[in-house]
Short mmCIF file of C-alpha atoms in Angstrom, two decimals:
data_model
loop_
_atom_site.label_atom_id
_atom_site.label_comp_id
_atom_site.label_asym_id
_atom_site.label_seq_id
_atom_site.Cartn_x
_atom_site.Cartn_y
_atom_site.Cartn_z
CA MET U 1 -51.36 -24.40 195.54
CA ARG U 2 -49.39 -21.42 193.67
CA ASP U 3 -48.26 -18.98 196.13
CA ALA U 4 -49.36 -15.22 196.77
CA TYR U 5 -46.74 -14.20 194.33
CA HIS U 6 -47.60 -16.62 191.46
CA GLU U 7 -51.07 -15.57 192.12
CA GLN U 8 -50.39 -11.31 191.27
CA LEU U 9 -48.34 -12.53 188.09
CA ASP U 10 -51.49 -14.45 186.78
CA ALA U 11 -53.94 -11.84 187.60
CA VAL U 12 -51.57 -9.68 185.48
CA ASN U 13 -52.01 -11.73 182.87
CA GLY U 14 -55.45 -12.54 182.69
CA ARG U 15 -55.59 -8.33 182.58
CA LEU U 16 -53.57 -8.16 180.20
CA VAL U 17 -55.82 -10.83 177.63
CA GLY U 18 -58.39 -8.86 179.17
CA MET U 19 -57.34 -5.37 177.46
CA THR U 20 -56.78 -7.35 174.63
CA ARG U 21 -59.85 -8.54 174.03
CA LYS U 22 -60.80 -4.39 174.67
CA ALA U 23 -58.74 -4.10 171.79
CA GLY U 24 -60.27 -6.16 169.02
CA GLU U 25 -63.38 -4.84 170.57
CA GLN U 26 -62.67 -1.36 169.50
CA ILE U 27 -61.38 -2.01 166.01
CA GLN U 28 -64.39 -3.70 165.84
CA LEU U 29 -66.40 -1.07 166.65
CA ALA U 30 -64.25 1.60 164.63
CA THR U 31 -64.85 -0.25 161.48
CA ARG U 32 -68.05 -0.58 161.71
CA ALA U 33 -68.14 3.31 162.07
CA LEU U 34 -66.29 3.95 159.07
CA LEU U 35 -67.99 1.33 157.10
CA GLY U 36 -71.37 1.87 157.81
CA ALA U 37 -71.01 5.77 158.17
CA GLU U 38 -71.80 5.36 161.93
CA LEU U 39 -71.68 8.73 163.86
CA ASP U 40 -72.75 6.19 167.35
CA ALA U 41 -70.34 4.00 166.80
CA ALA U 42 -67.27 6.24 166.15
CA GLU U 43 -68.28 8.47 169.37
CA LYS U 44 -68.02 5.10 171.14
CA THR U 45 -65.13 4.04 170.08
CA VAL U 46 -63.35 7.59 171.23
CA ALA U 47 -64.95 7.48 174.58
CA GLY U 48 -64.06 3.94 174.63
CA ASP U 49 -60.50 4.33 174.54
CA ALA U 50 -59.80 5.78 178.07
CA VAL U 51 -60.91 1.96 179.50
CA ILE U 52 -57.78 0.82 177.87
CA ASN U 53 -55.55 3.92 179.21
CA ARG U 54 -56.84 2.71 183.37
CA ASP U 55 -56.14 -0.57 182.60
CA ARG U 56 -52.70 0.22 181.09
CA HIS U 57 -51.78 2.76 184.04
CA GLU U 58 -53.50 0.02 186.33
CA VAL U 59 -51.42 -3.45 185.35
CA ASP U 60 -48.94 -1.17 185.13
CA GLU U 61 -49.12 0.14 188.94
CA GLN U 62 -49.31 -3.60 189.37
CA VAL U 63 -46.10 -5.02 187.82
CA ILE U 64 -44.26 -2.20 188.59
CA GLU U 65 -45.41 -3.80 192.46
CA VAL U 66 -44.44 -7.14 192.17
CA MET U 67 -41.09 -5.76 190.87
CA ALA U 68 -40.27 -3.72 194.24
CA THR U 69 -41.72 -6.76 196.70
CA GLN U 70 -40.77 -9.84 194.75
CA GLY U 71 -37.71 -8.66 192.75
CA PRO U 72 -38.31 -11.06 190.60
CA VAL U 73 -35.52 -13.15 188.58
CA ALA U 74 -34.89 -14.84 185.63
CA ARG U 75 -38.14 -16.02 184.63
CA ASP U 76 -40.27 -13.95 186.41
CA LEU U 77 -38.27 -11.15 185.95
CA ARG U 78 -39.41 -11.66 181.67
CA VAL U 79 -42.91 -11.82 182.73
CA VAL U 80 -43.10 -8.15 184.06
CA THR U 81 -40.38 -6.69 181.98
CA ALA U 82 -43.00 -8.35 178.84
CA ALA U 83 -46.38 -6.83 180.71
CA LEU U 84 -45.01 -3.75 180.42
CA ARG U 85 -44.08 -4.07 177.07
CA ILE U 86 -47.73 -5.78 176.11
CA THR U 87 -49.36 -3.27 177.35
CA ALA U 88 -47.47 -0.21 175.74
CA ASP U 89 -48.54 -2.46 172.76
CA ILE U 90 -52.42 -2.42 173.68
CA GLU U 91 -52.71 1.07 174.75
CA ARG U 92 -51.03 2.29 171.07
CA MET U 93 -53.60 -0.84 169.59
CA GLY U 94 -56.44 1.18 171.03
CA ASP U 95 -55.47 4.85 169.25
CA LEU U 96 -55.48 3.28 166.36
CA ALA U 97 -58.76 2.49 166.51
CA VAL U 98 -59.34 5.87 167.83
CA HIS U 99 -57.63 6.90 164.57
CA VAL U 100 -59.94 5.24 162.27
CA ALA U 101 -63.34 5.95 164.31
CA LYS U 102 -62.23 9.77 163.93
CA ILE U 103 -61.78 9.44 159.52
CA ALA U 104 -65.63 8.15 160.15
CA ARG U 105 -66.35 10.89 162.78
CA MET U 106 -65.16 13.34 159.92
CA ARG U 107 -66.61 12.02 157.13
CA TYR U 108 -69.62 11.99 158.52
CA PRO U 109 -72.60 11.89 157.30
CA ASP U 110 -70.60 10.53 154.26
CA HIS U 111 -68.90 7.79 153.86
CA ALA U 112 -64.47 7.64 154.40
CA VAL U 113 -64.31 4.60 152.57
CA PRO U 114 -65.86 4.86 148.76
CA GLU U 115 -68.10 1.58 148.04
CA GLU U 116 -65.48 -0.26 146.03
CA LEU U 117 -63.22 -0.55 148.75
CA ARG U 118 -65.26 -1.19 152.15
CA SER U 119 -65.16 -4.88 151.52
CA THR U 120 -61.05 -4.60 151.77
CA PHE U 121 -61.73 -2.15 154.91
CA ALA U 122 -64.59 -5.09 155.96
CA SER U 123 -61.38 -7.64 155.95
CA MET U 124 -58.51 -5.45 157.64
CA GLY U 125 -60.90 -4.98 160.65
CA THR U 126 -62.26 -8.98 160.81
CA THR U 127 -58.06 -9.99 160.64
CA ALA U 128 -57.67 -6.68 163.31
CA VAL U 129 -60.44 -8.36 165.37
CA GLU U 130 -58.37 -11.54 165.09
CA MET U 131 -55.03 -10.66 165.87
CA ALA U 132 -55.69 -8.58 168.46
CA ASP U 133 -57.86 -11.86 170.23
CA LYS U 134 -54.88 -14.24 168.82
CA ALA U 135 -52.91 -11.67 170.71
CA GLY U 136 -54.30 -12.61 174.06
CA GLN U 137 -54.42 -16.32 172.93
CA VAL U 138 -50.10 -15.85 172.73
CA ILE U 139 -50.60 -14.40 176.14
CA SER U 140 -52.80 -16.49 177.79
CA THR U 141 -51.42 -20.22 176.47
CA ARG U 142 -48.01 -18.91 175.65
CA ASP U 143 -48.95 -20.77 172.54
CA VAL U 144 -46.17 -20.59 169.70
CA GLN U 145 -48.26 -22.16 167.00
CA THR U 146 -50.70 -19.19 167.75
CA ALA U 147 -47.98 -16.66 167.30
CA ALA U 148 -47.31 -18.61 163.65
CA GLN U 149 -50.69 -17.78 162.90
CA LEU U 150 -50.07 -14.52 163.86
CA ALA U 151 -47.45 -14.07 161.92
CA HIS U 152 -49.42 -15.80 158.55
CA ASP U 153 -52.61 -12.79 159.37
CA ASP U 154 -50.63 -9.69 159.10
CA ASN U 155 -49.15 -11.33 156.10
CA GLU U 156 -52.86 -11.05 155.06
CA MET U 157 -53.19 -8.05 156.79
CA ASP U 158 -50.25 -6.32 154.49
CA HIS U 159 -51.39 -8.24 151.59
CA LEU U 160 -54.55 -5.90 152.21
CA HIS U 161 -53.01 -2.38 152.41
CA ARG U 162 -50.84 -3.21 149.00
CA SER U 163 -54.00 -3.86 147.42
CA LEU U 164 -54.89 -0.51 148.80
CA PHE U 165 -52.82 1.13 146.84
CA LEU U 166 -52.69 -0.67 143.80
CA VAL U 167 -57.19 0.78 144.42
CA LEU U 168 -55.65 5.00 144.73
CA LEU U 169 -53.07 5.26 142.61
CA ASP U 170 -54.94 3.49 139.25
CA ASP U 171 -55.59 5.93 137.08
CA ASP U 172 -59.18 4.51 136.52
CA TRP U 173 -59.13 6.77 140.26
CA ASP U 174 -62.16 9.13 140.49
CA ARG U 175 -62.49 10.14 144.54
CA GLY U 176 -60.36 12.76 144.41
CA VAL U 177 -57.65 13.50 146.61
CA GLU U 178 -59.43 14.01 150.27
CA ALA U 179 -60.53 9.73 149.93
CA ALA U 180 -57.28 8.98 148.74
CA VAL U 181 -55.59 10.90 152.11
CA ASP U 182 -58.12 8.77 154.09
CA ILE U 183 -57.60 5.88 152.90
CA ALA U 184 -53.98 5.91 152.77
CA LEU U 185 -53.76 7.07 156.41
CA LEU U 186 -56.72 4.18 157.55
CA GLY U 187 -54.59 1.59 155.68
CA ARG U 188 -51.57 2.34 157.99
CA TYR U 189 -53.81 2.46 160.77
CA TYR U 190 -54.70 -1.27 159.73
CA GLU U 191 -51.63 -1.45 158.74
CA ARG U 192 -50.09 -0.39 162.39
CA PHE U 193 -52.67 -2.32 164.87
CA ALA U 194 -51.54 -5.43 163.45
CA ASP U 195 -48.37 -4.91 163.72
CA HIS U 196 -48.82 -4.27 167.97
CA ALA U 197 -51.02 -7.48 167.97
CA VAL U 198 -47.54 -9.39 166.40
CA GLU U 199 -44.83 -7.30 169.08
CA ILE U 200 -47.01 -8.52 171.74
CA ALA U 201 -46.42 -12.56 171.02
CA GLY U 202 -43.14 -11.44 170.25
CA HIS U 203 -42.47 -10.04 174.14
CA VAL U 204 -44.35 -13.06 175.26
CA ARG U 205 -41.66 -15.43 172.77
CA TYR U 206 -39.12 -13.37 174.83
CA LEU U 207 -41.19 -14.28 177.78
CA VAL U 208 -40.63 -17.99 177.28
CA THR U 209 -37.05 -18.12 175.51
CA GLY U 210 -35.48 -15.27 177.09
CA GLU U 211 -34.45 -14.15 173.90
CA LEU U 212 -34.79 -10.51 172.74
CA GLN U 213 -35.95 -9.87 169.65
CA MET G 1 -18.17 8.04 195.38
CA ARG G 2 -20.89 6.08 193.02
CA ASP G 3 -21.13 2.79 193.89
CA ALA G 4 -21.13 0.51 191.36
CA TYR G 5 -24.64 0.28 191.06
CA HIS G 6 -25.24 3.36 190.06
CA GLU G 7 -22.19 3.50 187.88
CA GLN G 8 -24.75 1.21 185.64
CA LEU G 9 -27.44 2.86 185.99
CA ASP G 10 -25.14 6.17 184.71
CA ALA G 11 -23.58 4.01 181.99
CA VAL G 12 -27.59 2.88 180.70
CA ASN G 13 -28.45 7.02 180.78
CA GLY G 14 -25.40 7.37 178.87
CA ARG G 15 -26.43 5.39 176.90
CA LEU G 16 -29.89 6.06 175.99
CA VAL G 17 -28.60 9.90 175.34
CA GLY G 18 -26.58 8.28 173.08
CA MET G 19 -29.36 6.68 171.49
CA THR G 20 -31.64 9.83 170.71
CA ARG G 21 -28.77 11.10 169.30
CA LYS G 22 -28.32 8.24 166.88
CA ALA G 23 -32.39 8.47 165.69
CA GLY G 24 -32.12 12.59 165.19
CA GLU G 25 -29.01 11.70 162.83
CA GLN G 26 -31.31 9.49 161.38
CA ILE G 27 -34.69 11.78 160.99
CA GLN G 28 -32.13 14.47 159.56
CA LEU G 29 -30.68 12.09 157.17
CA ALA G 30 -33.36 11.21 155.50
CA THR G 31 -34.95 14.91 155.49
CA ARG G 32 -31.98 15.36 153.14
CA ALA G 33 -32.75 11.98 151.38
CA LEU G 34 -36.23 13.21 150.44
CA LEU G 35 -35.32 17.01 150.52
CA GLY G 36 -33.26 16.55 147.09
CA ALA G 37 -34.08 13.33 146.24
CA GLU G 38 -31.01 12.04 147.44
CA LEU G 39 -30.18 8.32 146.70
CA ASP G 40 -27.23 7.54 149.48
CA ALA G 41 -28.78 9.82 151.56
CA ALA G 42 -31.76 7.20 151.98
CA GLU G 43 -29.66 4.23 151.54
CA LYS G 44 -27.89 5.32 154.66
CA THR G 45 -31.05 6.25 156.60
CA VAL G 46 -32.02 2.41 156.14
CA ALA G 47 -28.73 0.96 156.76
CA GLY G 48 -28.18 3.09 160.07
CA ASP G 49 -31.12 1.73 161.60
CA ALA G 50 -29.53 -1.80 162.53
CA VAL G 51 -27.51 0.41 164.85
CA ILE G 52 -30.25 1.84 166.61
CA ASN G 53 -32.70 -1.91 166.84
CA ARG G 54 -28.31 -2.61 168.02
CA ASP G 55 -28.40 -0.09 170.11
CA ARG G 56 -32.02 -0.94 172.01
CA HIS G 57 -30.89 -4.75 172.13
CA GLU G 58 -27.68 -3.99 174.02
CA VAL G 59 -29.38 -1.51 176.62
CA ASP G 60 -32.65 -3.39 177.37
CA GLU G 61 -30.13 -6.09 178.26
CA GLN G 62 -28.39 -3.84 180.51
CA VAL G 63 -31.35 -3.04 182.03
CA ILE G 64 -32.23 -5.93 182.60
CA GLU G 65 -29.04 -7.55 184.18
CA VAL G 66 -29.38 -4.64 186.68
CA MET G 67 -32.41 -5.74 187.64
CA ALA G 68 -31.44 -9.33 188.14
CA THR G 69 -28.81 -8.62 189.77
CA GLN G 70 -30.05 -5.76 192.48
CA GLY G 71 -33.05 -5.99 192.68
CA PRO G 72 -34.09 -2.43 192.59
CA VAL G 73 -36.77 -0.50 194.38
CA ALA G 74 -38.16 3.36 194.63
CA ARG G 75 -36.63 5.77 192.40
CA ASP G 76 -33.87 3.15 191.07
CA LEU G 77 -36.71 0.91 189.98
CA ARG G 78 -37.93 3.74 188.29
CA VAL G 79 -35.10 4.53 186.66
CA VAL G 80 -35.14 1.03 184.75
CA THR G 81 -38.78 0.59 183.75
CA ALA G 82 -38.62 4.30 182.73
CA ALA G 83 -35.49 3.80 180.47
CA LEU G 84 -37.28 0.15 179.01
CA ARG G 85 -39.75 2.35 177.93
CA ILE G 86 -37.47 4.68 176.52
CA THR G 87 -35.30 2.46 174.09
CA ALA G 88 -38.79 1.14 172.76
CA ASP G 89 -39.96 5.22 171.70
CA ILE G 90 -35.81 5.52 170.30
CA GLU G 91 -36.61 2.19 168.11
CA ARG G 92 -39.47 3.32 166.79
CA MET G 93 -37.75 7.07 165.62
CA GLY G 94 -36.24 5.63 164.10
CA ASP G 95 -37.96 3.04 162.50
CA LEU G 96 -40.17 6.68 161.63
CA ALA G 97 -36.89 7.45 159.77
CA VAL G 98 -36.08 4.68 157.85
CA HIS G 99 -39.97 5.23 156.85
CA VAL G 100 -39.45 8.88 155.10
CA ALA G 101 -35.53 7.48 153.14
CA LYS G 102 -38.30 4.57 152.16
CA ILE G 103 -40.02 7.48 150.11
CA ALA G 104 -37.88 9.06 149.23
CA ARG G 105 -35.91 6.41 147.67
CA MET G 106 -38.97 4.84 146.07
CA ARG G 107 -39.18 7.83 143.90
CA TYR G 108 -35.59 8.63 143.07
CA PRO G 109 -34.81 10.57 140.85
CA ASP G 110 -37.96 12.23 141.24
CA HIS G 111 -38.78 14.27 144.62
CA ALA G 112 -42.00 12.91 146.85
CA VAL G 113 -42.15 16.27 148.00
CA PRO G 114 -42.90 18.97 145.06
CA GLU G 115 -41.10 22.40 145.53
CA GLU G 116 -44.54 24.65 147.18
CA LEU G 117 -43.89 21.65 150.09
CA ARG G 118 -40.32 21.34 151.23
CA SER G 119 -39.56 23.85 153.09
CA THR G 120 -42.26 22.77 155.63
CA PHE G 121 -40.70 19.54 154.94
CA ALA G 122 -37.22 21.13 156.09
CA SER G 123 -38.96 22.84 159.37
CA MET G 124 -40.31 19.59 159.67
CA GLY G 125 -36.93 18.25 159.96
CA THR G 126 -35.64 20.15 161.96
CA THR G 127 -37.93 20.45 164.63
CA ALA G 128 -37.59 16.37 164.73
CA VAL G 129 -33.99 16.70 164.97
CA GLU G 130 -34.57 19.21 167.68
CA MET G 131 -37.00 17.22 169.29
CA ALA G 132 -34.38 13.83 169.36
CA ASP G 133 -32.17 16.17 170.50
CA LYS G 134 -34.31 18.08 173.64
CA ALA G 135 -36.07 14.39 174.79
CA GLY G 136 -31.35 13.63 175.19
CA GLN G 137 -31.44 16.03 177.17
CA VAL G 138 -33.70 15.30 179.39
CA ILE G 139 -32.90 11.80 179.61
CA SER G 140 -29.66 13.54 180.66
CA THR G 141 -30.65 16.26 182.81
CA ARG G 142 -33.66 15.54 184.03
CA ASP G 143 -35.00 19.09 183.74
CA VAL G 144 -38.21 19.65 183.60
CA GLN G 145 -38.01 23.01 181.62
CA THR G 146 -36.92 21.43 178.46
CA ALA G 147 -39.69 18.69 178.79
CA ALA G 148 -41.97 22.14 178.65
CA GLN G 149 -39.84 22.83 175.61
CA LEU G 150 -40.28 19.36 173.93
CA ALA G 151 -44.28 20.11 174.87
CA HIS G 152 -43.68 23.52 172.60
CA ASP G 153 -42.02 21.82 169.62
CA ASP G 154 -44.21 19.19 169.26
CA ASN G 155 -47.48 22.28 168.68
CA GLU G 156 -45.08 23.75 166.50
CA MET G 157 -44.95 20.40 164.70
CA ASP G 158 -48.48 19.91 163.94
CA HIS G 159 -49.34 22.81 163.33
CA LEU G 160 -46.94 21.79 160.42
CA HIS G 161 -48.07 18.89 159.92
CA ARG G 162 -52.46 20.40 159.42
CA SER G 163 -51.05 23.48 157.13
CA LEU G 164 -49.43 19.96 154.64
CA PHE G 165 -53.84 18.88 154.62
CA LEU G 166 -54.68 22.53 153.79
CA VAL G 167 -51.75 22.83 150.71
CA LEU G 168 -53.15 18.59 149.14
CA LEU G 169 -57.10 18.81 149.64
CA ASP G 170 -56.78 22.68 147.82
CA ASP G 171 -58.81 22.87 144.53
CA ASP G 172 -55.98 24.34 143.42
CA TRP G 173 -53.74 20.98 144.06
CA ASP G 174 -52.35 19.43 140.80
CA ARG G 175 -49.79 17.40 141.73
CA GLY G 176 -51.74 14.77 141.62
CA VAL G 177 -53.19 11.57 143.91
CA GLU G 178 -49.67 9.72 144.57
CA ALA G 179 -47.87 12.97 145.22
CA ALA G 180 -50.82 13.59 148.24
CA VAL G 181 -50.65 9.94 149.48
CA ASP G 182 -46.75 10.04 149.80
CA ILE G 183 -47.03 13.75 151.88
CA ALA G 184 -50.05 12.54 154.03
CA LEU G 185 -47.80 9.58 154.71
CA LEU G 186 -44.73 11.50 155.25
CA GLY G 187 -46.41 14.25 157.82
CA ARG G 188 -47.71 11.14 160.00
CA TYR G 189 -44.26 9.90 160.31
CA TYR G 190 -42.37 12.83 161.51
CA GLU G 191 -45.25 13.64 163.85
CA ARG G 192 -45.44 10.20 165.47
CA PHE G 193 -41.72 11.38 164.93
CA ALA G 194 -42.74 14.18 167.23
CA ASP G 195 -45.13 12.29 169.52
CA HIS G 196 -41.46 9.30 170.78
CA ALA G 197 -39.31 12.39 171.39
CA VAL G 198 -42.13 14.12 173.82
CA GLU G 199 -43.23 10.37 175.76
CA ILE G 200 -39.69 10.04 176.32
CA ALA G 201 -39.91 13.23 178.22
CA GLY G 202 -43.54 11.52 180.17
CA HIS G 203 -40.50 8.74 181.03
CA VAL G 204 -38.18 10.79 181.97
CA ARG G 205 -41.61 12.87 184.14
CA TYR G 206 -42.34 9.77 185.54
CA LEU G 207 -38.84 8.77 186.74
CA VAL G 208 -38.97 11.63 188.74
CA THR G 209 -42.03 11.97 190.13
CA GLY G 210 -43.03 8.49 190.30
CA GLU G 211 -46.96 9.31 188.86
CA LEU G 212 -47.16 7.39 185.51
CA GLN G 213 -49.14 9.35 183.00
#
């Protein structure tokens, strides 16, 4: 049987996994809003961010409570400091999903993304959801192989991100400046979302190895 | 006389202040690279980021050492958890300065920013440097008034940021898509730099009041 202390740490871990799942749902919803010009999905994404913010607040308080009452050292100390870093990353992932949703909302009933780029953003959305889920798996299993997969997915995201600029900056681009600016910012939001998933894996690696990145 | 423990915390605080100063220097240098199309300043910014990254690493290790050996509680615990959050923000400020410098470098010997927008970016640069310095002051003095000034500066930055879009999206814009995309991204980098300075003040507020934001 585990002692109360380690049960507290397990509870924190479980909440972190739940938060990554929620971040994945948020970017999925935001992507739907973006690709379908769905106002309802955009509004739901914006409203849903409060859940992640509340979770971050509660989990941080739980972690600080463990620190105060248990005075963790060595590996347990790494677990709690990593948890504080992970909540910060997930909160930011939620913010980025909101940024995507707000561009969809701003352009509604038009599409922010012209037809020829929708499949690229669909792939970015799918990759982002998978990366959030894998970040959750890394937290849950502490499996280094899943962490390696995240680095691979991040390369895929970078590739998709770069491919946007090839289209935007081509002489044939005829969608105007506003669409180009939207797409540049949207590309950045997805890329940053992915970066945070990779950073989460880095925090878990630190927790396991004791090496700061 | 202060005990060794509080001397350790003071030392951490001093290093945090030094890191904010360095972040301010980096965004100043990046802005010079941008406005003057100065390759040398751009390269120096990129190279200088390693100092902030190293500092973050070292300060984080110092903080975790304090946690492990002293088992801080109450306010001291808030000091150390706030320190870990602050180093993360400053590291990110450094990254954003590098992003600005890299756009300057990519467009060299051309200017990334057309003449009519240079004064706006000059103001964004000045505001960013001031905000980094004020974040340092807030860390050093824990003065809530300086924190209020930061919120004011952040409004100024948001105003400058929005003013860019008015120019970009005006029918008279004749600088093309590439310049528009550069400017949209640059605007975002300065705005995020400012956000992190505000977040640092928030971490200090938490440290003083015990209230998570």
